[in-house]
PDB file of C-alpha atoms in Angstrom:
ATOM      1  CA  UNK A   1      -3.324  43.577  24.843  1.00  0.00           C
ATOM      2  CA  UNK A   2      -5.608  42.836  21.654  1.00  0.00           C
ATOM      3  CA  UNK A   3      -4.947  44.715  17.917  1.00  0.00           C
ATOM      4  CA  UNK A   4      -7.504  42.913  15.775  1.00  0.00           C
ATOM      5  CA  UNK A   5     -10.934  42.341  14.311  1.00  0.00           C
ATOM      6  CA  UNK A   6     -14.531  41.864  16.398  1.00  0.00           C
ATOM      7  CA  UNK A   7     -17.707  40.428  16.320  1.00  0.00           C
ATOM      8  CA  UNK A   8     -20.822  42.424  17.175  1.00  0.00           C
ATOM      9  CA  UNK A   9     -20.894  41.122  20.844  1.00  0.00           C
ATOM     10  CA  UNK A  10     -17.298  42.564  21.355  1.00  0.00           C
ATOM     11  CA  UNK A  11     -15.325  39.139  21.078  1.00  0.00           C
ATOM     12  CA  UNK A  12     -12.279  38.954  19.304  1.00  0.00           C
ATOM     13  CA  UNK A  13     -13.348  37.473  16.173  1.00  0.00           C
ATOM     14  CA  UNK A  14     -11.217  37.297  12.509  1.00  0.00           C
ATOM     15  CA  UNK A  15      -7.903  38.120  12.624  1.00  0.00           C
ATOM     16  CA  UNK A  16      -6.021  39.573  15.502  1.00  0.00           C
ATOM     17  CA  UNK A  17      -2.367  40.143  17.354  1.00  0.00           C
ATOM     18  CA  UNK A  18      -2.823  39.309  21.034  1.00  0.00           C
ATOM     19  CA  UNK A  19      -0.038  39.797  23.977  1.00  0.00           C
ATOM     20  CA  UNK A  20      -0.550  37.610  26.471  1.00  0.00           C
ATOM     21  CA  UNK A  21       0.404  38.836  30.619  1.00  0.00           C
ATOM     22  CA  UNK A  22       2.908  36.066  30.431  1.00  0.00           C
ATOM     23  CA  UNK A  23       4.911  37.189  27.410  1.00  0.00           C
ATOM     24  CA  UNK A  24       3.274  34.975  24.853  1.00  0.00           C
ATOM     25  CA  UNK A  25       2.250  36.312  21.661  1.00  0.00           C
ATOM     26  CA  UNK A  26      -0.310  35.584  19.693  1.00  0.00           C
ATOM     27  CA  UNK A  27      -0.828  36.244  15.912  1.00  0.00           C
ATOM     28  CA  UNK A  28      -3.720  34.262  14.155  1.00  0.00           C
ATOM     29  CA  UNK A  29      -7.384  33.878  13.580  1.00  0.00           C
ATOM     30  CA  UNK A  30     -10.262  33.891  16.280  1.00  0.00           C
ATOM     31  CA  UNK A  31     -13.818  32.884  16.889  1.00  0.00           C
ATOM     32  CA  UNK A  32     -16.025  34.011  19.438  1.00  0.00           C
ATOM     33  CA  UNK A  33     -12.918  35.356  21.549  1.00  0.00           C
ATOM     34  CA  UNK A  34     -11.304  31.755  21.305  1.00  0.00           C
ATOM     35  CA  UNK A  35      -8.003  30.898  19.267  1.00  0.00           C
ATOM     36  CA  UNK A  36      -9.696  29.284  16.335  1.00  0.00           C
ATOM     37  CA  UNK A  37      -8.463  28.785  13.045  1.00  0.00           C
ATOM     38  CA  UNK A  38      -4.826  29.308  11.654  1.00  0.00           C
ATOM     39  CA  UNK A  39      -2.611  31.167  13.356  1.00  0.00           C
ATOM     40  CA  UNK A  40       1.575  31.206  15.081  1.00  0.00           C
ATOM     41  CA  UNK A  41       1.760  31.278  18.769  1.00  0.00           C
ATOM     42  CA  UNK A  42       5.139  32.166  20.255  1.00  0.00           C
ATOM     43  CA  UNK A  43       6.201  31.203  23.828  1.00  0.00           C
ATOM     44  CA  UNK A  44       8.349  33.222  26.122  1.00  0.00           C
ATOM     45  CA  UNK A  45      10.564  30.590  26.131  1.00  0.00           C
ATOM     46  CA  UNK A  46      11.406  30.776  22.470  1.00  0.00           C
ATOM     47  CA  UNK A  47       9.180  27.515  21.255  1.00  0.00           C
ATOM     48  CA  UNK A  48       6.631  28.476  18.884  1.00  0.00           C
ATOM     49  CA  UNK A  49       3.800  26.466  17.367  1.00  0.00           C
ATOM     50  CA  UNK A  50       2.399  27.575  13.243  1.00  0.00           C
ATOM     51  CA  UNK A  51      -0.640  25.787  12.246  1.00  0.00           C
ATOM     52  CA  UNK A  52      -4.464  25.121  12.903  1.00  0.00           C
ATOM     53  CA  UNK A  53      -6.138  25.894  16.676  1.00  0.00           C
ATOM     54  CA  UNK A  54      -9.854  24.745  17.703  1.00  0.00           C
ATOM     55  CA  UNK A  55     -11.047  26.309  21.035  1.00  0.00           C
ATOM     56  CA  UNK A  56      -8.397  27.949  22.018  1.00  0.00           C
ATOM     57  CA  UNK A  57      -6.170  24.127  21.305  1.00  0.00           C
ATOM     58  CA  UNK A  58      -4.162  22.798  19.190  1.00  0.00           C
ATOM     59  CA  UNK A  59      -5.869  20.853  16.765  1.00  0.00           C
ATOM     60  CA  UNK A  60      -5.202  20.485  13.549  1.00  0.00           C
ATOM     61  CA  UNK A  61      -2.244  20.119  11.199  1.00  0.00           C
ATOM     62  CA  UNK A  62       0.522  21.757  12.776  1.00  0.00           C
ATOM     63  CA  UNK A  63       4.278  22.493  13.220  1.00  0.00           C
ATOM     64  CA  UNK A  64       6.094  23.046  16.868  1.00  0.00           C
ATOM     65  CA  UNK A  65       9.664  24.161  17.391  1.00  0.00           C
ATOM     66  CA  UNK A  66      10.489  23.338  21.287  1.00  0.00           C
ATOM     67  CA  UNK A  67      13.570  24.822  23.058  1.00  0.00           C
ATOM     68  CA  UNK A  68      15.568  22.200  22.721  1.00  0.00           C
ATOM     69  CA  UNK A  69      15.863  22.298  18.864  1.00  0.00           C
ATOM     70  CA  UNK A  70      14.187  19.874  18.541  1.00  0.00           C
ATOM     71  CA  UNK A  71      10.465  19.860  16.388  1.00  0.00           C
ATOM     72  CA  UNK A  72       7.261  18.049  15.710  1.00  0.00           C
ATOM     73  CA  UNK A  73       4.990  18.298  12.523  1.00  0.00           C
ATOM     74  CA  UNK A  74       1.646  16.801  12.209  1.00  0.00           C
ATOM     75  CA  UNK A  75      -1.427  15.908  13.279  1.00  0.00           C
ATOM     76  CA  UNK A  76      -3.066  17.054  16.526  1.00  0.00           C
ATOM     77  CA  UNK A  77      -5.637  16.769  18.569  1.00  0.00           C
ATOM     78  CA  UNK A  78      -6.682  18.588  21.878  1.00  0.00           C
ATOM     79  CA  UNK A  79      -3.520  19.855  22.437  1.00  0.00           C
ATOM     80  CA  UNK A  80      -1.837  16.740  21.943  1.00  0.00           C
ATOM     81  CA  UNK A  81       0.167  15.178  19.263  1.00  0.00           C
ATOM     82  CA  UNK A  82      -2.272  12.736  17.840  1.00  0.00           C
ATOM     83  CA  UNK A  83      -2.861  11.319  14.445  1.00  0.00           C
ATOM     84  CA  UNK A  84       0.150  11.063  11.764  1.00  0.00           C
ATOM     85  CA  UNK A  85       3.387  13.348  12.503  1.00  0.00           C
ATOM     86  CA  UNK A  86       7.214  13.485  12.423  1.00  0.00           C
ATOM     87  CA  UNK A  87       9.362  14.376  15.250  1.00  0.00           C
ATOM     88  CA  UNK A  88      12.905  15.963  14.904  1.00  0.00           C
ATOM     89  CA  UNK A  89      14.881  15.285  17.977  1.00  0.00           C
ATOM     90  CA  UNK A  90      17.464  17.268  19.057  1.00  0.00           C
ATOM     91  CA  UNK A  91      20.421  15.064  18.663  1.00  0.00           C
ATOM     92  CA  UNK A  92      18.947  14.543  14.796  1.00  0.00           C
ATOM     93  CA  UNK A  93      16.952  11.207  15.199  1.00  0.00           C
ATOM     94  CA  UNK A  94      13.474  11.028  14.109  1.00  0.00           C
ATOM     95  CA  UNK A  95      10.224   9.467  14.052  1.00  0.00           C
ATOM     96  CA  UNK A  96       7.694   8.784  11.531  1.00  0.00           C
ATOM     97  CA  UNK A  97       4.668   7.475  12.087  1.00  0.00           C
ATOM     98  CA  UNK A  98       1.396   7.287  14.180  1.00  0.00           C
ATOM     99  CA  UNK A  99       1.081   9.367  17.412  1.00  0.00           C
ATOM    100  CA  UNK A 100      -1.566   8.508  19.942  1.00  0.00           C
ATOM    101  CA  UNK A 101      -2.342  11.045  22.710  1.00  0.00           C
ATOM    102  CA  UNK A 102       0.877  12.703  22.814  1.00  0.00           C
ATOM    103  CA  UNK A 103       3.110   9.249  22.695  1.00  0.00           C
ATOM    104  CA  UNK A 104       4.683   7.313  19.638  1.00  0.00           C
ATOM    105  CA  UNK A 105       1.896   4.685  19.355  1.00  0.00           C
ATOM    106  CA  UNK A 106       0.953   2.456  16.378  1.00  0.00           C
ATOM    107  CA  UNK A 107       3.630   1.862  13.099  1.00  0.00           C
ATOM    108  CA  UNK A 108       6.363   4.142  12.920  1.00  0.00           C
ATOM    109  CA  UNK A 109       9.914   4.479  11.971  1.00  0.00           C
ATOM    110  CA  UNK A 110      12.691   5.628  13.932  1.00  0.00           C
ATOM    111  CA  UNK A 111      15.969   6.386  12.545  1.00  0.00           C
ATOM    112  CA  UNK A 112      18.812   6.699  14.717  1.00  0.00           C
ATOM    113  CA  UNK A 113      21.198   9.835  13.467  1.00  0.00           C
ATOM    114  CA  UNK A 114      24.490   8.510  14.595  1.00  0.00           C
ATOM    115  CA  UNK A 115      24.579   5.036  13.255  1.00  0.00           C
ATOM    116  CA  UNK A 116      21.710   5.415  10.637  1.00  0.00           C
ATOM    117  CA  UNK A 117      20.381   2.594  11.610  1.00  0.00           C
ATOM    118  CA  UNK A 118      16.324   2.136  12.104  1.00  0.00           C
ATOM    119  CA  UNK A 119      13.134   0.692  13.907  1.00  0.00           C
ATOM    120  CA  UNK A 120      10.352   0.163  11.667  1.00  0.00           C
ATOM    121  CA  UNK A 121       7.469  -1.596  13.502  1.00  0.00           C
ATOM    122  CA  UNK A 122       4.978  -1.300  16.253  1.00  0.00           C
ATOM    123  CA  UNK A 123       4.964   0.954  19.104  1.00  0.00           C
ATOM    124  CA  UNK A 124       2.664   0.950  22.229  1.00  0.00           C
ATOM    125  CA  UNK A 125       2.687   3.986  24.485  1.00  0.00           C
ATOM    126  CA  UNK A 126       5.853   5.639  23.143  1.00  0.00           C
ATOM    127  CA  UNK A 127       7.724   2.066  23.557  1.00  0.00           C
ATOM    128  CA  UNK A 128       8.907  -0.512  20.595  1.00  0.00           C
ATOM    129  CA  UNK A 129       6.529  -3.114  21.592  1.00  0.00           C
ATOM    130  CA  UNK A 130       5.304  -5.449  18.984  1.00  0.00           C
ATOM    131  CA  UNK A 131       6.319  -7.056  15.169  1.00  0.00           C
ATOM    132  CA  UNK A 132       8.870  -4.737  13.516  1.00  0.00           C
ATOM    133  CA  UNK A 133      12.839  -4.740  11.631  1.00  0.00           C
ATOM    134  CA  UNK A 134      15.407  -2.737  13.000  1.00  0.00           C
ATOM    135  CA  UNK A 135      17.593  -2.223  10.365  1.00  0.00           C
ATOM    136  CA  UNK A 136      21.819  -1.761  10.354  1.00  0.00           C
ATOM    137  CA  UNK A 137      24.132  -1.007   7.717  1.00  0.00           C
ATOM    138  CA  UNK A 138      24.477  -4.660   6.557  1.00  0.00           C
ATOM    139  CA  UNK A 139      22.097  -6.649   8.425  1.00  0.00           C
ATOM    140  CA  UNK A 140      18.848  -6.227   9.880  1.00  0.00           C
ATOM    141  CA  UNK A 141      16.238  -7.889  12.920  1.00  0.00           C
ATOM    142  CA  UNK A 142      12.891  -9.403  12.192  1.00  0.00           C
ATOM    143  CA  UNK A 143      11.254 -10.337  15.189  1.00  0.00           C
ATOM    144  CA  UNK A 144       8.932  -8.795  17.981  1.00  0.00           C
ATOM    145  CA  UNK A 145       9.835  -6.390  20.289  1.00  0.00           C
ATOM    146  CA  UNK A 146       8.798  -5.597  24.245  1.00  0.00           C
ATOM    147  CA  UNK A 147       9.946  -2.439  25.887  1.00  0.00           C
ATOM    148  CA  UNK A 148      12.660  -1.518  23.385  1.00  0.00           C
ATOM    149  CA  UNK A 149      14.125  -4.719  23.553  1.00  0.00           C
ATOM    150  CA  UNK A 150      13.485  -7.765  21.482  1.00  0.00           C
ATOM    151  CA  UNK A 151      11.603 -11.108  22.347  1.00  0.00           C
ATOM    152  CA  UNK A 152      11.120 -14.622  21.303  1.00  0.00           C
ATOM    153  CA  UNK A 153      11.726 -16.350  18.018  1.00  0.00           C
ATOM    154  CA  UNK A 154      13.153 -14.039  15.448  1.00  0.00           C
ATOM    155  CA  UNK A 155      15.955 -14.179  12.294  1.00  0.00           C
ATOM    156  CA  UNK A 156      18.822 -12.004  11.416  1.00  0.00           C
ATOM    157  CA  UNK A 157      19.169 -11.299   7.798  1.00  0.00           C
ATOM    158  CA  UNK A 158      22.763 -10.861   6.641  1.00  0.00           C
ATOM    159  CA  UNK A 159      23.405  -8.763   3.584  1.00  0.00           C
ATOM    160  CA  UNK A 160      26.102 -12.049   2.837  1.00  0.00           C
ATOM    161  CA  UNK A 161      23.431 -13.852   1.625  1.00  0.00           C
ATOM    162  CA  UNK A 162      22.299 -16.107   5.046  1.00  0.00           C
ATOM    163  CA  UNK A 163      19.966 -16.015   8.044  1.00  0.00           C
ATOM    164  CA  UNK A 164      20.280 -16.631  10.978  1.00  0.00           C
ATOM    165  CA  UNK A 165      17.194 -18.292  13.283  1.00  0.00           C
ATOM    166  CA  UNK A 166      16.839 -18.148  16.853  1.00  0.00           C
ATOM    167  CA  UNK A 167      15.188 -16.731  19.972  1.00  0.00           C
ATOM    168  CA  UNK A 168      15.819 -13.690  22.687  1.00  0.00           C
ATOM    169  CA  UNK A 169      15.611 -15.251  25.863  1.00  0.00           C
ATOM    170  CA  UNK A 170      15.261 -13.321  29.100  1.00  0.00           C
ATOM    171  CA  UNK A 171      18.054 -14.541  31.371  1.00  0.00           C
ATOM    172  CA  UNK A 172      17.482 -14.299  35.384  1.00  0.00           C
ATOM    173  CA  UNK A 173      19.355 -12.426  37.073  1.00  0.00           C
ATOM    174  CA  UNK A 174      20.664 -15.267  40.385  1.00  0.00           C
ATOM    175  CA  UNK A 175      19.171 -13.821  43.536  1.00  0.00           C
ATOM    176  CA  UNK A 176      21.482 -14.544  46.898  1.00  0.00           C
ATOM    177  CA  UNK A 177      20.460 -16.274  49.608  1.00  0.00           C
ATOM    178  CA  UNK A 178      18.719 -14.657  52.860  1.00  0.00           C
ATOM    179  CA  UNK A 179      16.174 -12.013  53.500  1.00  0.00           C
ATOM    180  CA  UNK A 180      18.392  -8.590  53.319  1.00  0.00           C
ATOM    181  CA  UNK A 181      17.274  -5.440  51.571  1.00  0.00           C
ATOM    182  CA  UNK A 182      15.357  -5.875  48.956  1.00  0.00           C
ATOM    183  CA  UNK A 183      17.517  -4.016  46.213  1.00  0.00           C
ATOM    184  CA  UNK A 184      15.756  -2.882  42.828  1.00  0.00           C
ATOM    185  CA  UNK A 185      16.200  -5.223  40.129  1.00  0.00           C
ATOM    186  CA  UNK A 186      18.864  -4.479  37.421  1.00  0.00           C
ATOM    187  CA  UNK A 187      17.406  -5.055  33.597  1.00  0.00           C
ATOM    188  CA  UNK A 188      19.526  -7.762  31.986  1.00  0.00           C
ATOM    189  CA  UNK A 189      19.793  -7.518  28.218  1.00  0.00           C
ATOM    190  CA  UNK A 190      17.652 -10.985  26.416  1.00  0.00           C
ATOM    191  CA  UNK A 191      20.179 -12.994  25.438  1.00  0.00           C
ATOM    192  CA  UNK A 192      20.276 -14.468  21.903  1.00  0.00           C
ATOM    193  CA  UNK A 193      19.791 -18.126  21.285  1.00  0.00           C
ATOM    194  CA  UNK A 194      21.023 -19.079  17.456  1.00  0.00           C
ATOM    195  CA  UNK A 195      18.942 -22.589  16.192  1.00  0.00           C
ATOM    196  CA  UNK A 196      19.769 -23.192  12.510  1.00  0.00           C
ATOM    197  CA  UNK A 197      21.211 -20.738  10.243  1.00  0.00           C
ATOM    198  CA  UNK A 198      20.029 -20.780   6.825  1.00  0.00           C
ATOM    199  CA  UNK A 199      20.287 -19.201   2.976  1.00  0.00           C
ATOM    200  CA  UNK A 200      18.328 -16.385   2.149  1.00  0.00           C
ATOM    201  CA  UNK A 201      14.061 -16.690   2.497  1.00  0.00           C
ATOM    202  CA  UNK A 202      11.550 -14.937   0.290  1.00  0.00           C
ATOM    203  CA  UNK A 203      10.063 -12.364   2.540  1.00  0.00           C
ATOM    204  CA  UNK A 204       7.180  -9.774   1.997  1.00  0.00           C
ATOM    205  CA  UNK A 205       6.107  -6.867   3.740  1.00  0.00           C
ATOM    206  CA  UNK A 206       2.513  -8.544   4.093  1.00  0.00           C
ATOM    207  CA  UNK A 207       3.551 -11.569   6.197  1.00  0.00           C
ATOM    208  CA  UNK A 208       6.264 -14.149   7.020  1.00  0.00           C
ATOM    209  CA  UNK A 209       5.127 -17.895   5.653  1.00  0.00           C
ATOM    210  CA  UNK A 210       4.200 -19.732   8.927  1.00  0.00           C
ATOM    211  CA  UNK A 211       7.665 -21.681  10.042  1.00  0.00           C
ATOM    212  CA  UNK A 212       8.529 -25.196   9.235  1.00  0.00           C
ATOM    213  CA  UNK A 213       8.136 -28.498  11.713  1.00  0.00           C
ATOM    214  CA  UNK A 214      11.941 -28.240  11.604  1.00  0.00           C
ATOM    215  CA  UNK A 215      12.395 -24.954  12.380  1.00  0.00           C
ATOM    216  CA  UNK A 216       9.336 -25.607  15.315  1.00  0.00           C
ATOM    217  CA  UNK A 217      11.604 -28.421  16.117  1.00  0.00           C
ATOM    218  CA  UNK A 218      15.043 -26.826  16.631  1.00  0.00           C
ATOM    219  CA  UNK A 219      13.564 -23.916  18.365  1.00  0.00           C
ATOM    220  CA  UNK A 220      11.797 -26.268  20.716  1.00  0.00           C
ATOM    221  CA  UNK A 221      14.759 -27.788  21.309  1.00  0.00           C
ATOM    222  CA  UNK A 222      17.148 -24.680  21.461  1.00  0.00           C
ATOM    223  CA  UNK A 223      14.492 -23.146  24.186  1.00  0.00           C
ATOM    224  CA  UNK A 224      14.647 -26.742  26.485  1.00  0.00           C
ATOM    225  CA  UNK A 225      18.140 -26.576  26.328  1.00  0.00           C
ATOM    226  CA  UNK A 226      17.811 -22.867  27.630  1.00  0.00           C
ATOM    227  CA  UNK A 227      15.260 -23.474  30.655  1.00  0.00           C
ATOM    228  CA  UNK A 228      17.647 -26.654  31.102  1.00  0.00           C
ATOM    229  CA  UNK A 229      21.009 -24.168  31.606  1.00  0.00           C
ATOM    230  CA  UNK A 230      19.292 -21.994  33.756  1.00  0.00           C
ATOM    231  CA  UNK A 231      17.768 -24.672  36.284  1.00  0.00           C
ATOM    232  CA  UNK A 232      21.785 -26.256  36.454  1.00  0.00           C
ATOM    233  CA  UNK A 233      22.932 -22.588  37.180  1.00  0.00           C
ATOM    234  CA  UNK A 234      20.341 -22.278  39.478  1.00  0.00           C
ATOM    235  CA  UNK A 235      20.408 -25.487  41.609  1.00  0.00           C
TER     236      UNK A 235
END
């Protein structure tokens, strides 16, 4: 059912209210018969999407409302979330940043409702995966991340006035002996390895200054002494 303006050939075309067989409504402009323009779709299912539509797509600068609560506003592309937006979660986090066919990819900022603390850093197909901070109350991470979890060399800043230098290393989990089952692998948290802590560095956003032959030295050492613990456990 269509209540709105045509083109010569019959085709909706300009503005129009459609209801869709499913239950969807449609209020917005069109071109050639196709969604195209602005316009507000609303689902059956009570999400509803306001903002620009290509073809019959999303594409565009838009706003979504899901059923959950929670909502998205931005950039898309094809029907996909894809460019620069914010997401609204439903338990109040959210994300700022660069979106990348429908996944948190690129920088971004997430901010964690409950304990206000936040990521602010690289992501890779909706994953913390590269260099970024995650920020607390009165301390925060510099370091790189893999997975959600953090990796390698990396400092704690402390809002006490110190730092503390060191390295995430992935422990192994001990495997038993025999050829049972094979039973899937349990993640094990990287453990952190402390190597010197220090008073506050000067830091900008544009770069860390490369690390000192001591600090090269102790974590050197600190990461031998690591591979050395884990071959006595092991043996």
């Amino acid at each position: 059912e269509y209540d709105g303006e045509r083109n010569s050939e019959g085709e909706r075309h300009g503005r129009g209210k459609a209801h869709l067989p499913n239950g969807d409504t449609y209020d917005g402009e069109y071109e050639h018969g196709f969604r195209s323009g602005r316009g507000t779709y609303r689902f059956r299912n009570g999400a509803s999407y306001t903002g620009e539509y290509l073809q019959n797509k999303k594409h565009g600068q838009g706003i979504f409302f899901y059923p959950d609560g929670s909502k998205y506003e931005g950039d898309w592309v094809n029907d996909q979330r894809h460019g620069y937006g914010e997401y609204t979660y439903a338990n109040g986090d959210t994300y700022t940043g660069e979106w990348f066919n429908h996944n948190r990819h690129g920088q971004g900022t997430y901010v964690y409702k409950d304990t206000g603390s936040k990521y602010v850093g690289r992501w890779v197909n909706g994953n913390q995966e590269g260099e970024a901070e995650l920020i607390h109350l009165n301390h925060r991470f510099k370091g790189k991340f893999l997975n959600g979890n953090p990796v390698g060399r990396g400092q704690y800043v402390f809002d006490i006035g110190c730092e503390q230098h060191g390295e995430y290393i992935q422990s192994e989990q001990d495997k038993g002996e025999g050829e049972g089952e094979e039973e899937p692998s349990l993640l094990i948290a990287p453990k952190w390895k402390v190597s010197e802590i220090t008073k506050l560095t000067l830091w900008t956003p544009h770069g860390e200054n490369p690390p000192s032959p001591r600090e090269v030295s102790l974590v050197a050492a600190a990461a031998a002494e690591a591979v050395e613990e884990r071959a006595a456990a092991a043996a």
